Amino acid sequence: MDAEALDKYRTAGKILAEVCREAKPKVGVDVPLIEVAEFVEGSIRAKGGQPAFPCNISLDRIAAHYTPGPKGESTFGESMAKLDIGVHVGGYIADAAVTVDLSGHPELVEASQAALDAAIALVKPGVNTSEIGAAIEKAITGYGYKPVANLTGHGLKRYLAHEEPAVPNRRIEKGYVLKEDDVIAIEPFATDGSGRISEGPINEIFGLTSRKPVRIPQARDLLKEIDDKYKTLPFARRWLEGERIDFALSQLLRVGAIHRYPILWEVEGALVSQAEHTVMVTDDGCEVTTKI
Ligand code: MN
Ligand code: MN
């Protein structure tokens, strides 16, 4: 990997690790989600990075893709809270998540953490992602839970937060053979439910699909704002400025200029925990960029 890319991946990872460590103790039953989300995103910027995506705060059965809306008054309550944080420096991304449990299910949190540790221990050139998935599944089922089978980790590329290869959370037939300089996010999810997630009815996160010509002025201005500020990285509705945001967003969705990231929730309503780190494959192992 060239020196600049390596340096920026490491800087993004270090910022993320610090922000995550500072954010965790701020989570509490009576704390509004928006307070933690804004703390995370503000701290990332204060330390010289940019959010690679909105701070995701997904509670209980929601596995991913929730972030507070513009009003954002809801509190954590006695929930199982996943903080999923992304940082980029010049487009080089770090992606990591922790679960803070206010619900009294510490073993479910341990299960995804143990699975992540087991997966990271395997990473080196020549290892197939199917072996990583098998290790994750084994660790989680060892706790008596199920991995969420239809959520995966992923590759990271410059300004692209969800790239090939998929990193499965279960044993699969055909995986991908890791090679030096691959940058991947490994993210096991554990649940006491069915182990499947589906899309839910809330959309607070969006991303640019294509820079289509748009005639309606509010929509055209919004598309320019999105392209200038976030490029191909996901953004939150609450980050957008200007008049009639919801109207402009709906116009951009209609013409296919942007897409949604609806919440993903466990189909039976069961609790979900998550752990995630970003890992760079080195010549003989790996470097976890998001670990202090
Ligand atoms: Mn993540
Ligand atoms: Mn990820």
PDB file of C-alpha atoms and ligand atoms in Angstrom:
ATOM      1  CA  MET A   1       0.000   0.000   0.000  1.00  0.00           C
ATOM      2  CA  ASP A   2       1.336   3.430  -0.750  1.00  0.00           C
ATOM      3  CA  ALA A   3       2.569   5.440   2.205  1.00  0.00           C
ATOM      4  CA  GLU A   4      -0.127   8.123   2.021  1.00  0.00           C
ATOM      5  CA  ALA A   5      -2.974   5.610   1.982  1.00  0.00           C
ATOM      6  CA  LEU A   6      -1.449   3.648   4.846  1.00  0.00           C
ATOM      7  CA  ASP A   7      -0.972   6.773   6.911  1.00  0.00           C
ATOM      8  CA  LYS A   8      -4.545   7.963   6.331  1.00  0.00           C
ATOM      9  CA  TYR A   9      -6.074   4.575   7.114  1.00  0.00           C
ATOM     10  CA  ARG A  10      -4.117   4.571  10.377  1.00  0.00           C
ATOM     11  CA  THR A  11      -5.065   8.149  11.252  1.00  0.00           C
ATOM     12  CA  ALA A  12      -8.757   7.462  10.571  1.00  0.00           C
ATOM     13  CA  GLY A  13      -8.571   4.335  12.744  1.00  0.00           C
ATOM     14  CA  LYS A  14      -6.889   6.141  15.615  1.00  0.00           C
ATOM     15  CA  ILE A  15      -9.467   8.955  15.572  1.00  0.00           C
ATOM     16  CA  LEU A  16     -12.254   6.395  15.573  1.00  0.00           C
ATOM     17  CA  ALA A  17     -10.773   4.433  18.486  1.00  0.00           C
ATOM     18  CA  GLU A  18     -10.438   7.582  20.589  1.00  0.00           C
ATOM     19  CA  VAL A  19     -13.931   8.840  19.773  1.00  0.00           C
ATOM     20  CA  CYS A  20     -15.446   5.458  20.517  1.00  0.00           C
ATOM     21  CA  ARG A  21     -13.697   5.248  23.869  1.00  0.00           C
ATOM     22  CA  GLU A  22     -14.953   8.728  24.780  1.00  0.00           C
ATOM     23  CA  ALA A  23     -18.499   8.099  23.523  1.00  0.00           C
ATOM     24  CA  LYS A  24     -19.205   4.820  25.323  1.00  0.00           C
ATOM     25  CA  PRO A  25     -19.500   6.298  28.854  1.00  0.00           C
ATOM     26  CA  LYS A  26     -21.921   8.938  27.551  1.00  0.00           C
ATOM     27  CA  VAL A  27     -24.545   6.303  26.759  1.00  0.00           C
ATOM     28  CA  GLY A  28     -27.225   6.104  29.459  1.00  0.00           C
ATOM     29  CA  VAL A  29     -30.894   5.276  29.972  1.00  0.00           C
ATOM     30  CA  ASP A  30     -32.071   8.915  30.048  1.00  0.00           C
ATOM     31  CA  VAL A  31     -29.623  10.247  27.447  1.00  0.00           C
ATOM     32  CA  PRO A  32     -31.050  11.384  24.076  1.00  0.00           C
ATOM     33  CA  LEU A  33     -29.546   9.510  21.115  1.00  0.00           C
ATOM     34  CA  ILE A  34     -28.905  12.802  19.340  1.00  0.00           C
ATOM     35  CA  GLU A  35     -26.560  13.860  22.131  1.00  0.00           C
ATOM     36  CA  VAL A  36     -24.279  10.866  21.557  1.00  0.00           C
ATOM     37  CA  ALA A  37     -24.553  11.049  17.758  1.00  0.00           C
ATOM     38  CA  GLU A  38     -23.593  14.726  17.731  1.00  0.00           C
ATOM     39  CA  PHE A  39     -20.798  14.130  20.232  1.00  0.00           C
ATOM     40  CA  VAL A  40     -19.361  11.381  18.018  1.00  0.00           C
ATOM     41  CA  GLU A  41     -19.619  13.345  14.781  1.00  0.00           C
ATOM     42  CA  GLY A  42     -18.300  16.566  16.384  1.00  0.00           C
ATOM     43  CA  SER A  43     -15.354  14.779  18.013  1.00  0.00           C
ATOM     44  CA  ILE A  44     -14.397  13.162  14.707  1.00  0.00           C
ATOM     45  CA  ARG A  45     -14.218  16.601  13.078  1.00  0.00           C
ATOM     46  CA  ALA A  46     -12.405  18.151  16.061  1.00  0.00           C
ATOM     47  CA  LYS A  47      -9.709  15.480  15.767  1.00  0.00           C
ATOM     48  CA  GLY A  48      -9.159  16.189  12.051  1.00  0.00           C
ATOM     49  CA  GLY A  49     -11.313  13.507  10.437  1.00  0.00           C
ATOM     50  CA  GLN A  50     -14.740  13.475   8.823  1.00  0.00           C
ATOM     51  CA  PRO A  51     -17.633  11.116   9.535  1.00  0.00           C
ATOM     52  CA  ALA A  52     -17.537   8.400   6.840  1.00  0.00           C
ATOM     53  CA  PHE A  53     -21.247   7.926   7.541  1.00  0.00           C
ATOM     54  CA  PRO A  54     -23.706   9.206  10.167  1.00  0.00           C
ATOM     55  CA  CYS A  55     -23.155   7.839  13.664  1.00  0.00           C
ATOM     56  CA  ASN A  56     -25.441   4.806  13.690  1.00  0.00           C
ATOM     57  CA  ILE A  57     -27.208   4.181  16.994  1.00  0.00           C
ATOM     58  CA  SER A  58     -29.303   1.066  16.590  1.00  0.00           C
ATOM     59  CA  LEU A  59     -31.290  -0.176  19.566  1.00  0.00           C
ATOM     60  CA  ASP A  60     -32.539  -3.643  20.515  1.00  0.00           C
ATOM     61  CA  ARG A  61     -33.963  -5.465  17.473  1.00  0.00           C
ATOM     62  CA  ILE A  62     -32.533  -2.869  15.074  1.00  0.00           C
ATOM     63  CA  ALA A  63     -29.189  -4.198  13.866  1.00  0.00           C
ATOM     64  CA  ALA A  64     -28.053  -1.267  11.740  1.00  0.00           C
ATOM     65  CA  HIS A  65     -28.760   1.977   9.883  1.00  0.00           C
ATOM     66  CA  TYR A  66     -30.627   3.983  12.486  1.00  0.00           C
ATOM     67  CA  THR A  67     -29.451   7.492  13.219  1.00  0.00           C
ATOM     68  CA  PRO A  68     -31.509  10.188  14.931  1.00  0.00           C
ATOM     69  CA  GLY A  69     -33.669  12.384  12.727  1.00  0.00           C
ATOM     70  CA  PRO A  70     -33.680  16.200  12.744  1.00  0.00           C
ATOM     71  CA  LYS A  71     -35.743  16.343  15.977  1.00  0.00           C
ATOM     72  CA  GLY A  72     -34.042  13.366  17.599  1.00  0.00           C
ATOM     73  CA  GLU A  73     -35.584  13.486  21.065  1.00  0.00           C
ATOM     74  CA  SER A  74     -35.705   9.756  21.850  1.00  0.00           C
ATOM     75  CA  THR A  75     -33.509   8.362  24.635  1.00  0.00           C
ATOM     76  CA  PHE A  76     -31.579   5.114  24.985  1.00  0.00           C
ATOM     77  CA  GLY A  77     -33.859   3.623  27.627  1.00  0.00           C
ATOM     78  CA  GLU A  78     -32.983   0.137  28.880  1.00  0.00           C
ATOM     79  CA  SER A  79     -31.787  -0.942  25.462  1.00  0.00           C
ATOM     80  CA  MET A  80     -29.074  -2.928  23.786  1.00  0.00           C
ATOM     81  CA  ALA A  81     -27.366  -0.080  21.919  1.00  0.00           C
ATOM     82  CA  LYS A  82     -24.993  -0.492  18.999  1.00  0.00           C
ATOM     83  CA  LEU A  83     -22.772   2.504  18.245  1.00  0.00           C
ATOM     84  CA  ASP A  84     -21.427   2.107  14.728  1.00  0.00           C
ATOM     85  CA  ILE A  85     -18.943   4.807  13.822  1.00  0.00           C
ATOM     86  CA  GLY A  86     -17.200   5.680  10.554  1.00  0.00           C
ATOM     87  CA  VAL A  87     -14.285   8.058  10.088  1.00  0.00           C
ATOM     88  CA  HIS A  88     -12.492   9.046   6.919  1.00  0.00           C
ATOM     89  CA  VAL A  89      -9.347  11.015   6.285  1.00  0.00           C
ATOM     90  CA  GLY A  90      -9.102  12.023   2.632  1.00  0.00           C
ATOM     91  CA  GLY A  91     -11.556   9.248   1.769  1.00  0.00           C
ATOM     92  CA  TYR A  92      -9.630   6.492   3.585  1.00  0.00           C
ATOM     93  CA  ILE A  93     -12.152   4.892   5.913  1.00  0.00           C
ATOM     94  CA  ALA A  94     -12.208   3.343   9.362  1.00  0.00           C
ATOM     95  CA  ASP A  95     -15.399   1.566  10.442  1.00  0.00           C
ATOM     96  CA  ALA A  96     -15.975   0.097  13.900  1.00  0.00           C
ATOM     97  CA  ALA A  97     -18.816  -0.654  16.277  1.00  0.00           C
ATOM     98  CA  VAL A  98     -19.407  -1.503  19.913  1.00  0.00           C
ATOM     99  CA  THR A  99     -22.467  -2.594  21.815  1.00  0.00           C
ATOM    100  CA  VAL A 100     -23.358  -0.846  25.060  1.00  0.00           C
ATOM    101  CA  ASP A 101     -25.845  -2.955  26.953  1.00  0.00           C
ATOM    102  CA  LEU A 102     -28.376  -1.213  29.176  1.00  0.00           C
ATOM    103  CA  SER A 103     -30.772  -4.150  28.885  1.00  0.00           C
ATOM    104  CA  GLY A 104     -29.103  -6.732  31.108  1.00  0.00           C
ATOM    105  CA  HIS A 105     -27.872  -9.217  28.466  1.00  0.00           C
ATOM    106  CA  PRO A 106     -24.086  -9.137  28.848  1.00  0.00           C
ATOM    107  CA  GLU A 107     -23.558 -12.578  27.282  1.00  0.00           C
ATOM    108  CA  LEU A 108     -25.121 -11.483  24.008  1.00  0.00           C
ATOM    109  CA  VAL A 109     -22.583  -8.636  23.877  1.00  0.00           C
ATOM    110  CA  GLU A 110     -19.751 -11.038  24.714  1.00  0.00           C
ATOM    111  CA  ALA A 111     -20.811 -13.378  21.912  1.00  0.00           C
ATOM    112  CA  SER A 112     -20.296 -10.864  19.107  1.00  0.00           C
ATOM    113  CA  GLN A 113     -17.089  -9.595  20.704  1.00  0.00           C
ATOM    114  CA  ALA A 114     -15.662 -13.121  21.014  1.00  0.00           C
ATOM    115  CA  ALA A 115     -16.626 -13.802  17.401  1.00  0.00           C
ATOM    116  CA  LEU A 116     -14.795 -10.668  16.264  1.00  0.00           C
ATOM    117  CA  ASP A 117     -11.679 -11.672  18.222  1.00  0.00           C
ATOM    118  CA  ALA A 118     -11.780 -15.160  16.696  1.00  0.00           C
ATOM    119  CA  ALA A 119     -12.153 -13.727  13.203  1.00  0.00           C
ATOM    120  CA  ILE A 120      -9.313 -11.211  13.554  1.00  0.00           C
ATOM    121  CA  ALA A 121      -6.990 -13.964  14.812  1.00  0.00           C
ATOM    122  CA  LEU A 122      -7.381 -15.720  11.436  1.00  0.00           C
ATOM    123  CA  VAL A 123      -6.755 -12.798   9.097  1.00  0.00           C
ATOM    124  CA  LYS A 124      -3.696 -13.088   6.843  1.00  0.00           C
ATOM    125  CA  PRO A 125      -3.037 -13.416   3.123  1.00  0.00           C
ATOM    126  CA  GLY A 126      -4.374 -16.685   1.677  1.00  0.00           C
ATOM    127  CA  VAL A 127      -7.176 -17.102   4.223  1.00  0.00           C
ATOM    128  CA  ASN A 128     -10.644 -17.559   2.754  1.00  0.00           C
ATOM    129  CA  THR A 129     -13.470 -15.398   4.087  1.00  0.00           C
ATOM    130  CA  SER A 130     -15.524 -18.596   4.423  1.00  0.00           C
ATOM    131  CA  GLU A 131     -13.105 -19.679   7.204  1.00  0.00           C
ATOM    132  CA  ILE A 132     -13.640 -16.332   8.903  1.00  0.00           C
ATOM    133  CA  GLY A 133     -17.408 -16.760   8.643  1.00  0.00           C
ATOM    134  CA  ALA A 134     -17.152 -20.263  10.093  1.00  0.00           C
ATOM    135  CA  ALA A 135     -15.126 -18.971  13.067  1.00  0.00           C
ATOM    136  CA  ILE A 136     -17.706 -16.243  13.711  1.00  0.00           C
ATOM    137  CA  GLU A 137     -20.572 -18.731  13.556  1.00  0.00           C
ATOM    138  CA  LYS A 138     -18.780 -21.159  15.869  1.00  0.00           C
ATOM    139  CA  ALA A 139     -18.022 -18.482  18.461  1.00  0.00           C
ATOM    140  CA  ILE A 140     -21.600 -17.161  18.521  1.00  0.00           C
ATOM    141  CA  THR A 141     -23.322 -20.556  18.541  1.00  0.00           C
ATOM    142  CA  GLY A 142     -20.928 -21.497  21.378  1.00  0.00           C
ATOM    143  CA  TYR A 143     -22.768 -18.913  23.476  1.00  0.00           C
ATOM    144  CA  GLY A 144     -26.108 -20.397  22.471  1.00  0.00           C
ATOM    145  CA  TYR A 145     -26.984 -17.560  20.073  1.00  0.00           C
ATOM    146  CA  LYS A 146     -27.198 -17.198  16.305  1.00  0.00           C
ATOM    147  CA  PRO A 147     -25.141 -15.015  13.995  1.00  0.00           C
ATOM    148  CA  VAL A 148     -27.202 -12.717  11.790  1.00  0.00           C
ATOM    149  CA  ALA A 149     -26.740 -14.644   8.563  1.00  0.00           C
ATOM    150  CA  ASN A 150     -27.788 -11.984   6.077  1.00  0.00           C
ATOM    151  CA  LEU A 151     -25.566  -9.190   7.380  1.00  0.00           C
ATOM    152  CA  THR A 152     -21.899  -9.204   6.440  1.00  0.00           C
ATOM    153  CA  GLY A 153     -18.689  -7.319   6.857  1.00  0.00           C
ATOM    154  CA  HIS A 154     -17.247  -5.733   3.732  1.00  0.00           C
ATOM    155  CA  GLY A 155     -14.272  -4.300   1.944  1.00  0.00           C
ATOM    156  CA  LEU A 156     -13.358  -0.622   2.190  1.00  0.00           C
ATOM    157  CA  LYS A 157     -12.112   1.466  -0.712  1.00  0.00           C
ATOM    158  CA  ARG A 158     -11.390   5.144  -1.002  1.00  0.00           C
ATOM    159  CA  TYR A 159     -14.681   7.042  -0.492  1.00  0.00           C
ATOM    160  CA  LEU A 160     -16.544   3.715  -0.685  1.00  0.00           C
ATOM    161  CA  ALA A 161     -17.776   2.297   2.603  1.00  0.00           C
ATOM    162  CA  HIS A 162     -19.393  -0.955   1.417  1.00  0.00           C
ATOM    163  CA  GLU A 163     -17.303  -2.759  -1.175  1.00  0.00           C
ATOM    164  CA  GLU A 164     -16.367  -6.298  -2.109  1.00  0.00           C
ATOM    165  CA  PRO A 165     -15.476  -8.678  -0.614  1.00  0.00           C
ATOM    166  CA  ALA A 166     -18.368  -9.523   1.669  1.00  0.00           C
ATOM    167  CA  VAL A 167     -17.101 -10.962   4.965  1.00  0.00           C
ATOM    168  CA  PRO A 168     -19.742 -13.481   6.036  1.00  0.00           C
ATOM    169  CA  ASN A 169     -20.924 -14.087   9.583  1.00  0.00           C
ATOM    170  CA  ARG A 170     -21.496 -17.793   8.963  1.00  0.00           C
ATOM    171  CA  ARG A 171     -19.958 -20.699   7.124  1.00  0.00           C
ATOM    172  CA  ILE A 172     -20.480 -20.289   3.360  1.00  0.00           C
ATOM    173  CA  GLU A 173     -19.631 -22.391   0.314  1.00  0.00           C
ATOM    174  CA  LYS A 174     -17.469 -19.999  -1.632  1.00  0.00           C
ATOM    175  CA  GLY A 175     -15.614 -17.094  -0.117  1.00  0.00           C
ATOM    176  CA  TYR A 176     -12.866 -14.752  -1.191  1.00  0.00           C
ATOM    177  CA  VAL A 177      -9.165 -15.352  -0.612  1.00  0.00           C
ATOM    178  CA  LEU A 178      -7.656 -12.406   1.264  1.00  0.00           C
ATOM    179  CA  LYS A 179      -4.528 -10.773  -0.078  1.00  0.00           C
ATOM    180  CA  GLU A 180      -2.037  -8.280   1.291  1.00  0.00           C
ATOM    181  CA  ASP A 181      -3.319  -4.666   1.405  1.00  0.00           C
ATOM    182  CA  ASP A 182      -6.980  -5.640   1.436  1.00  0.00           C
ATOM    183  CA  VAL A 183      -8.837  -3.435   3.906  1.00  0.00           C
ATOM    184  CA  ILE A 184     -11.910  -5.085   5.394  1.00  0.00           C
ATOM    185  CA  ALA A 185     -14.453  -4.407   8.109  1.00  0.00           C
ATOM    186  CA  ILE A 186     -15.374  -7.514  10.093  1.00  0.00           C
ATOM    187  CA  GLU A 187     -18.683  -7.161  11.927  1.00  0.00           C
ATOM    188  CA  PRO A 188     -20.335 -10.111  13.638  1.00  0.00           C
ATOM    189  CA  PHE A 189     -23.913  -9.647  14.833  1.00  0.00           C
ATOM    190  CA  ALA A 190     -25.328 -12.037  17.431  1.00  0.00           C
ATOM    191  CA  THR A 191     -29.010 -12.506  18.258  1.00  0.00           C
ATOM    192  CA  ASP A 192     -31.241 -14.575  20.486  1.00  0.00           C
ATOM    193  CA  GLY A 193     -33.801 -14.637  17.647  1.00  0.00           C
ATOM    194  CA  SER A 194     -33.961 -16.222  14.224  1.00  0.00           C
ATOM    195  CA  GLY A 195     -30.714 -14.837  12.858  1.00  0.00           C
ATOM    196  CA  ARG A 196     -32.355 -13.018   9.947  1.00  0.00           C
ATOM    197  CA  ILE A 197     -32.875  -9.303   9.430  1.00  0.00           C
ATOM    198  CA  SER A 198     -35.104  -7.429   7.024  1.00  0.00           C
ATOM    199  CA  GLU A 199     -35.602  -3.802   6.084  1.00  0.00           C
ATOM    200  CA  GLY A 200     -37.740  -1.785   8.491  1.00  0.00           C
ATOM    201  CA  PRO A 201     -39.914   1.307   7.929  1.00  0.00           C
ATOM    202  CA  ILE A 202     -37.486   4.069   8.967  1.00  0.00           C
ATOM    203  CA  ASN A 203     -35.083   5.919   6.654  1.00  0.00           C
ATOM    204  CA  GLU A 204     -32.736   8.502   8.095  1.00  0.00           C
ATOM    205  CA  ILE A 205     -29.631   7.651   6.049  1.00  0.00           C
ATOM    206  CA  PHE A 206     -29.171   8.176   2.303  1.00  0.00           C
ATOM    207  CA  GLY A 207     -26.385   8.018  -0.260  1.00  0.00           C
ATOM    208  CA  LEU A 208     -25.584   9.351  -3.728  1.00  0.00           C
ATOM    209  CA  THR A 209     -26.365   6.945  -6.578  1.00  0.00           C
ATOM    210  CA  SER A 210     -25.630   9.064  -9.644  1.00  0.00           C
ATOM    211  CA  ARG A 211     -25.175  12.699 -10.555  1.00  0.00           C
ATOM    212  CA  LYS A 212     -28.291  12.960 -12.681  1.00  0.00           C
ATOM    213  CA  PRO A 213     -29.495  16.272 -14.066  1.00  0.00           C
ATOM    214  CA  VAL A 214     -32.404  17.466 -11.915  1.00  0.00           C
ATOM    215  CA  ARG A 215     -34.726  20.312 -12.906  1.00  0.00           C
ATOM    216  CA  ILE A 216     -36.454  21.194  -9.648  1.00  0.00           C
ATOM    217  CA  PRO A 217     -34.286  23.899  -8.015  1.00  0.00           C
ATOM    218  CA  GLN A 218     -34.450  22.636  -4.387  1.00  0.00           C
ATOM    219  CA  ALA A 219     -33.541  19.144  -5.527  1.00  0.00           C
ATOM    220  CA  ARG A 220     -30.759  20.389  -7.789  1.00  0.00           C
ATOM    221  CA  ASP A 221     -29.252  22.441  -4.940  1.00  0.00           C
ATOM    222  CA  LEU A 222     -29.481  19.521  -2.558  1.00  0.00           C
ATOM    223  CA  LEU A 223     -27.790  17.174  -5.025  1.00  0.00           C
ATOM    224  CA  LYS A 224     -24.923  19.634  -5.345  1.00  0.00           C
ATOM    225  CA  GLU A 225     -24.625  19.906  -1.558  1.00  0.00           C
ATOM    226  CA  ILE A 226     -24.549  16.104  -1.267  1.00  0.00           C
ATOM    227  CA  ASP A 227     -21.959  15.706  -4.026  1.00  0.00           C
ATOM    228  CA  ASP A 228     -19.735  18.462  -2.614  1.00  0.00           C
ATOM    229  CA  LYS A 229     -19.852  17.393   1.018  1.00  0.00           C
ATOM    230  CA  TYR A 230     -20.353  13.623   1.076  1.00  0.00           C
ATOM    231  CA  LYS A 231     -19.560  12.325  -2.416  1.00  0.00           C
ATOM    232  CA  THR A 232     -20.432   8.604  -2.416  1.00  0.00           C
ATOM    233  CA  LEU A 233     -20.480   8.286   1.384  1.00  0.00           C
ATOM    234  CA  PRO A 234     -23.761   7.901   3.316  1.00  0.00           C
ATOM    235  CA  PHE A 235     -25.260  11.000   4.953  1.00  0.00           C
ATOM    236  CA  ALA A 236     -28.008  11.743   7.479  1.00  0.00           C
ATOM    237  CA  ARG A 237     -31.202  13.654   6.759  1.00  0.00           C
ATOM    238  CA  ARG A 238     -30.456  15.760   9.850  1.00  0.00           C
ATOM    239  CA  TRP A 239     -27.155  16.925   8.265  1.00  0.00           C
ATOM    240  CA  LEU A 240     -28.887  18.621   5.346  1.00  0.00           C
ATOM    241  CA  GLU A 241     -29.407  22.352   5.235  1.00  0.00           C
ATOM    242  CA  GLY A 242     -31.861  24.532   3.372  1.00  0.00           C
ATOM    243  CA  GLU A 243     -35.539  24.719   2.573  1.00  0.00           C
ATOM    244  CA  ARG A 244     -37.950  21.846   2.025  1.00  0.00           C
ATOM    245  CA  ILE A 245     -35.405  19.104   2.593  1.00  0.00           C
ATOM    246  CA  ASP A 246     -37.943  16.273   2.654  1.00  0.00           C
ATOM    247  CA  PHE A 247     -39.463  17.435  -0.635  1.00  0.00           C
ATOM    248  CA  ALA A 248     -36.019  17.687  -2.261  1.00  0.00           C
ATOM    249  CA  LEU A 249     -35.008  14.260  -0.932  1.00  0.00           C
ATOM    250  CA  SER A 250     -38.166  12.660  -2.296  1.00  0.00           C
ATOM    251  CA  GLN A 251     -37.500  14.199  -5.718  1.00  0.00           C
ATOM    252  CA  LEU A 252     -33.919  12.880  -5.731  1.00  0.00           C
ATOM    253  CA  LEU A 253     -35.155   9.422  -4.696  1.00  0.00           C
ATOM    254  CA  ARG A 254     -37.786   9.489  -7.443  1.00  0.00           C
ATOM    255  CA  VAL A 255     -35.251  10.117 -10.225  1.00  0.00           C
ATOM    256  CA  GLY A 256     -32.772   7.626  -8.787  1.00  0.00           C
ATOM    257  CA  ALA A 257     -30.087  10.193  -7.925  1.00  0.00           C
ATOM    258  CA  ILE A 258     -29.898   8.937  -4.321  1.00  0.00           C
ATOM    259  CA  HIS A 259     -30.815   5.751  -2.472  1.00  0.00           C
ATOM    260  CA  ARG A 260     -31.998   4.974   1.044  1.00  0.00           C
ATOM    261  CA  TYR A 261     -30.425   2.912   3.789  1.00  0.00           C
ATOM    262  CA  PRO A 262     -33.543   1.742   5.626  1.00  0.00           C
ATOM    263  CA  ILE A 263     -33.120   0.372   9.122  1.00  0.00           C
ATOM    264  CA  LEU A 264     -32.342  -3.337   9.282  1.00  0.00           C
ATOM    265  CA  TRP A 265     -34.114  -5.202  12.041  1.00  0.00           C
ATOM    266  CA  GLU A 266     -34.309  -8.708  13.373  1.00  0.00           C
ATOM    267  CA  VAL A 267     -37.397 -10.331  11.839  1.00  0.00           C
ATOM    268  CA  GLU A 268     -38.692 -11.818  15.105  1.00  0.00           C
ATOM    269  CA  GLY A 269     -38.042  -8.667  17.127  1.00  0.00           C
ATOM    270  CA  ALA A 270     -35.168 -10.259  19.056  1.00  0.00           C
ATOM    271  CA  LEU A 271     -32.193  -8.424  20.533  1.00  0.00           C
ATOM    272  CA  VAL A 272     -29.080  -7.988  18.402  1.00  0.00           C
ATOM    273  CA  SER A 273     -25.494  -7.238  19.479  1.00  0.00           C
ATOM    274  CA  GLN A 274     -22.628  -6.187  17.211  1.00  0.00           C
ATOM    275  CA  ALA A 275     -18.857  -5.804  17.328  1.00  0.00           C
ATOM    276  CA  GLU A 276     -16.743  -4.422  14.490  1.00  0.00           C
ATOM    277  CA  HIS A 277     -13.189  -3.480  13.618  1.00  0.00           C
ATOM    278  CA  THR A 278     -11.400  -2.411  10.449  1.00  0.00           C
ATOM    279  CA  VAL A 279      -8.472  -4.603   9.524  1.00  0.00           C
ATOM    280  CA  MET A 280      -5.652  -4.158   6.996  1.00  0.00           C
ATOM    281  CA  VAL A 281      -4.180  -7.393   5.670  1.00  0.00           C
ATOM    282  CA  THR A 282      -0.378  -7.297   6.016  1.00  0.00           C
ATOM    283  CA  ASP A 283       2.239  -9.663   4.567  1.00  0.00           C
ATOM    284  CA  ASP A 284       1.985 -12.108   7.468  1.00  0.00           C
ATOM    285  CA  GLY A 285      -1.180 -11.177   9.391  1.00  0.00           C
ATOM    286  CA  CYS A 286      -3.177  -8.041   9.892  1.00  0.00           C
ATOM    287  CA  GLU A 287      -3.257  -4.651  11.541  1.00  0.00           C
ATOM    288  CA  VAL A 288      -6.439  -3.585  13.322  1.00  0.00           C
ATOM    289  CA  THR A 289      -6.646   0.116  12.523  1.00  0.00           C
ATOM    290  CA  THR A 290      -9.508   0.871  14.921  1.00  0.00           C
ATOM    291  CA  LYS A 291      -7.948  -0.533  18.090  1.00  0.00           C
ATOM    292  CA  ILE A 292      -6.132   1.672  20.595  1.00  0.00           C
TER     293      ILE A 292
HETATM  294 MN    MN B   1     -19.843  -0.174  10.876  1.00  0.00          MN
HETATM  295 MN    MN B   2     -19.153  -1.941   8.481  1.00  0.00          MN
END
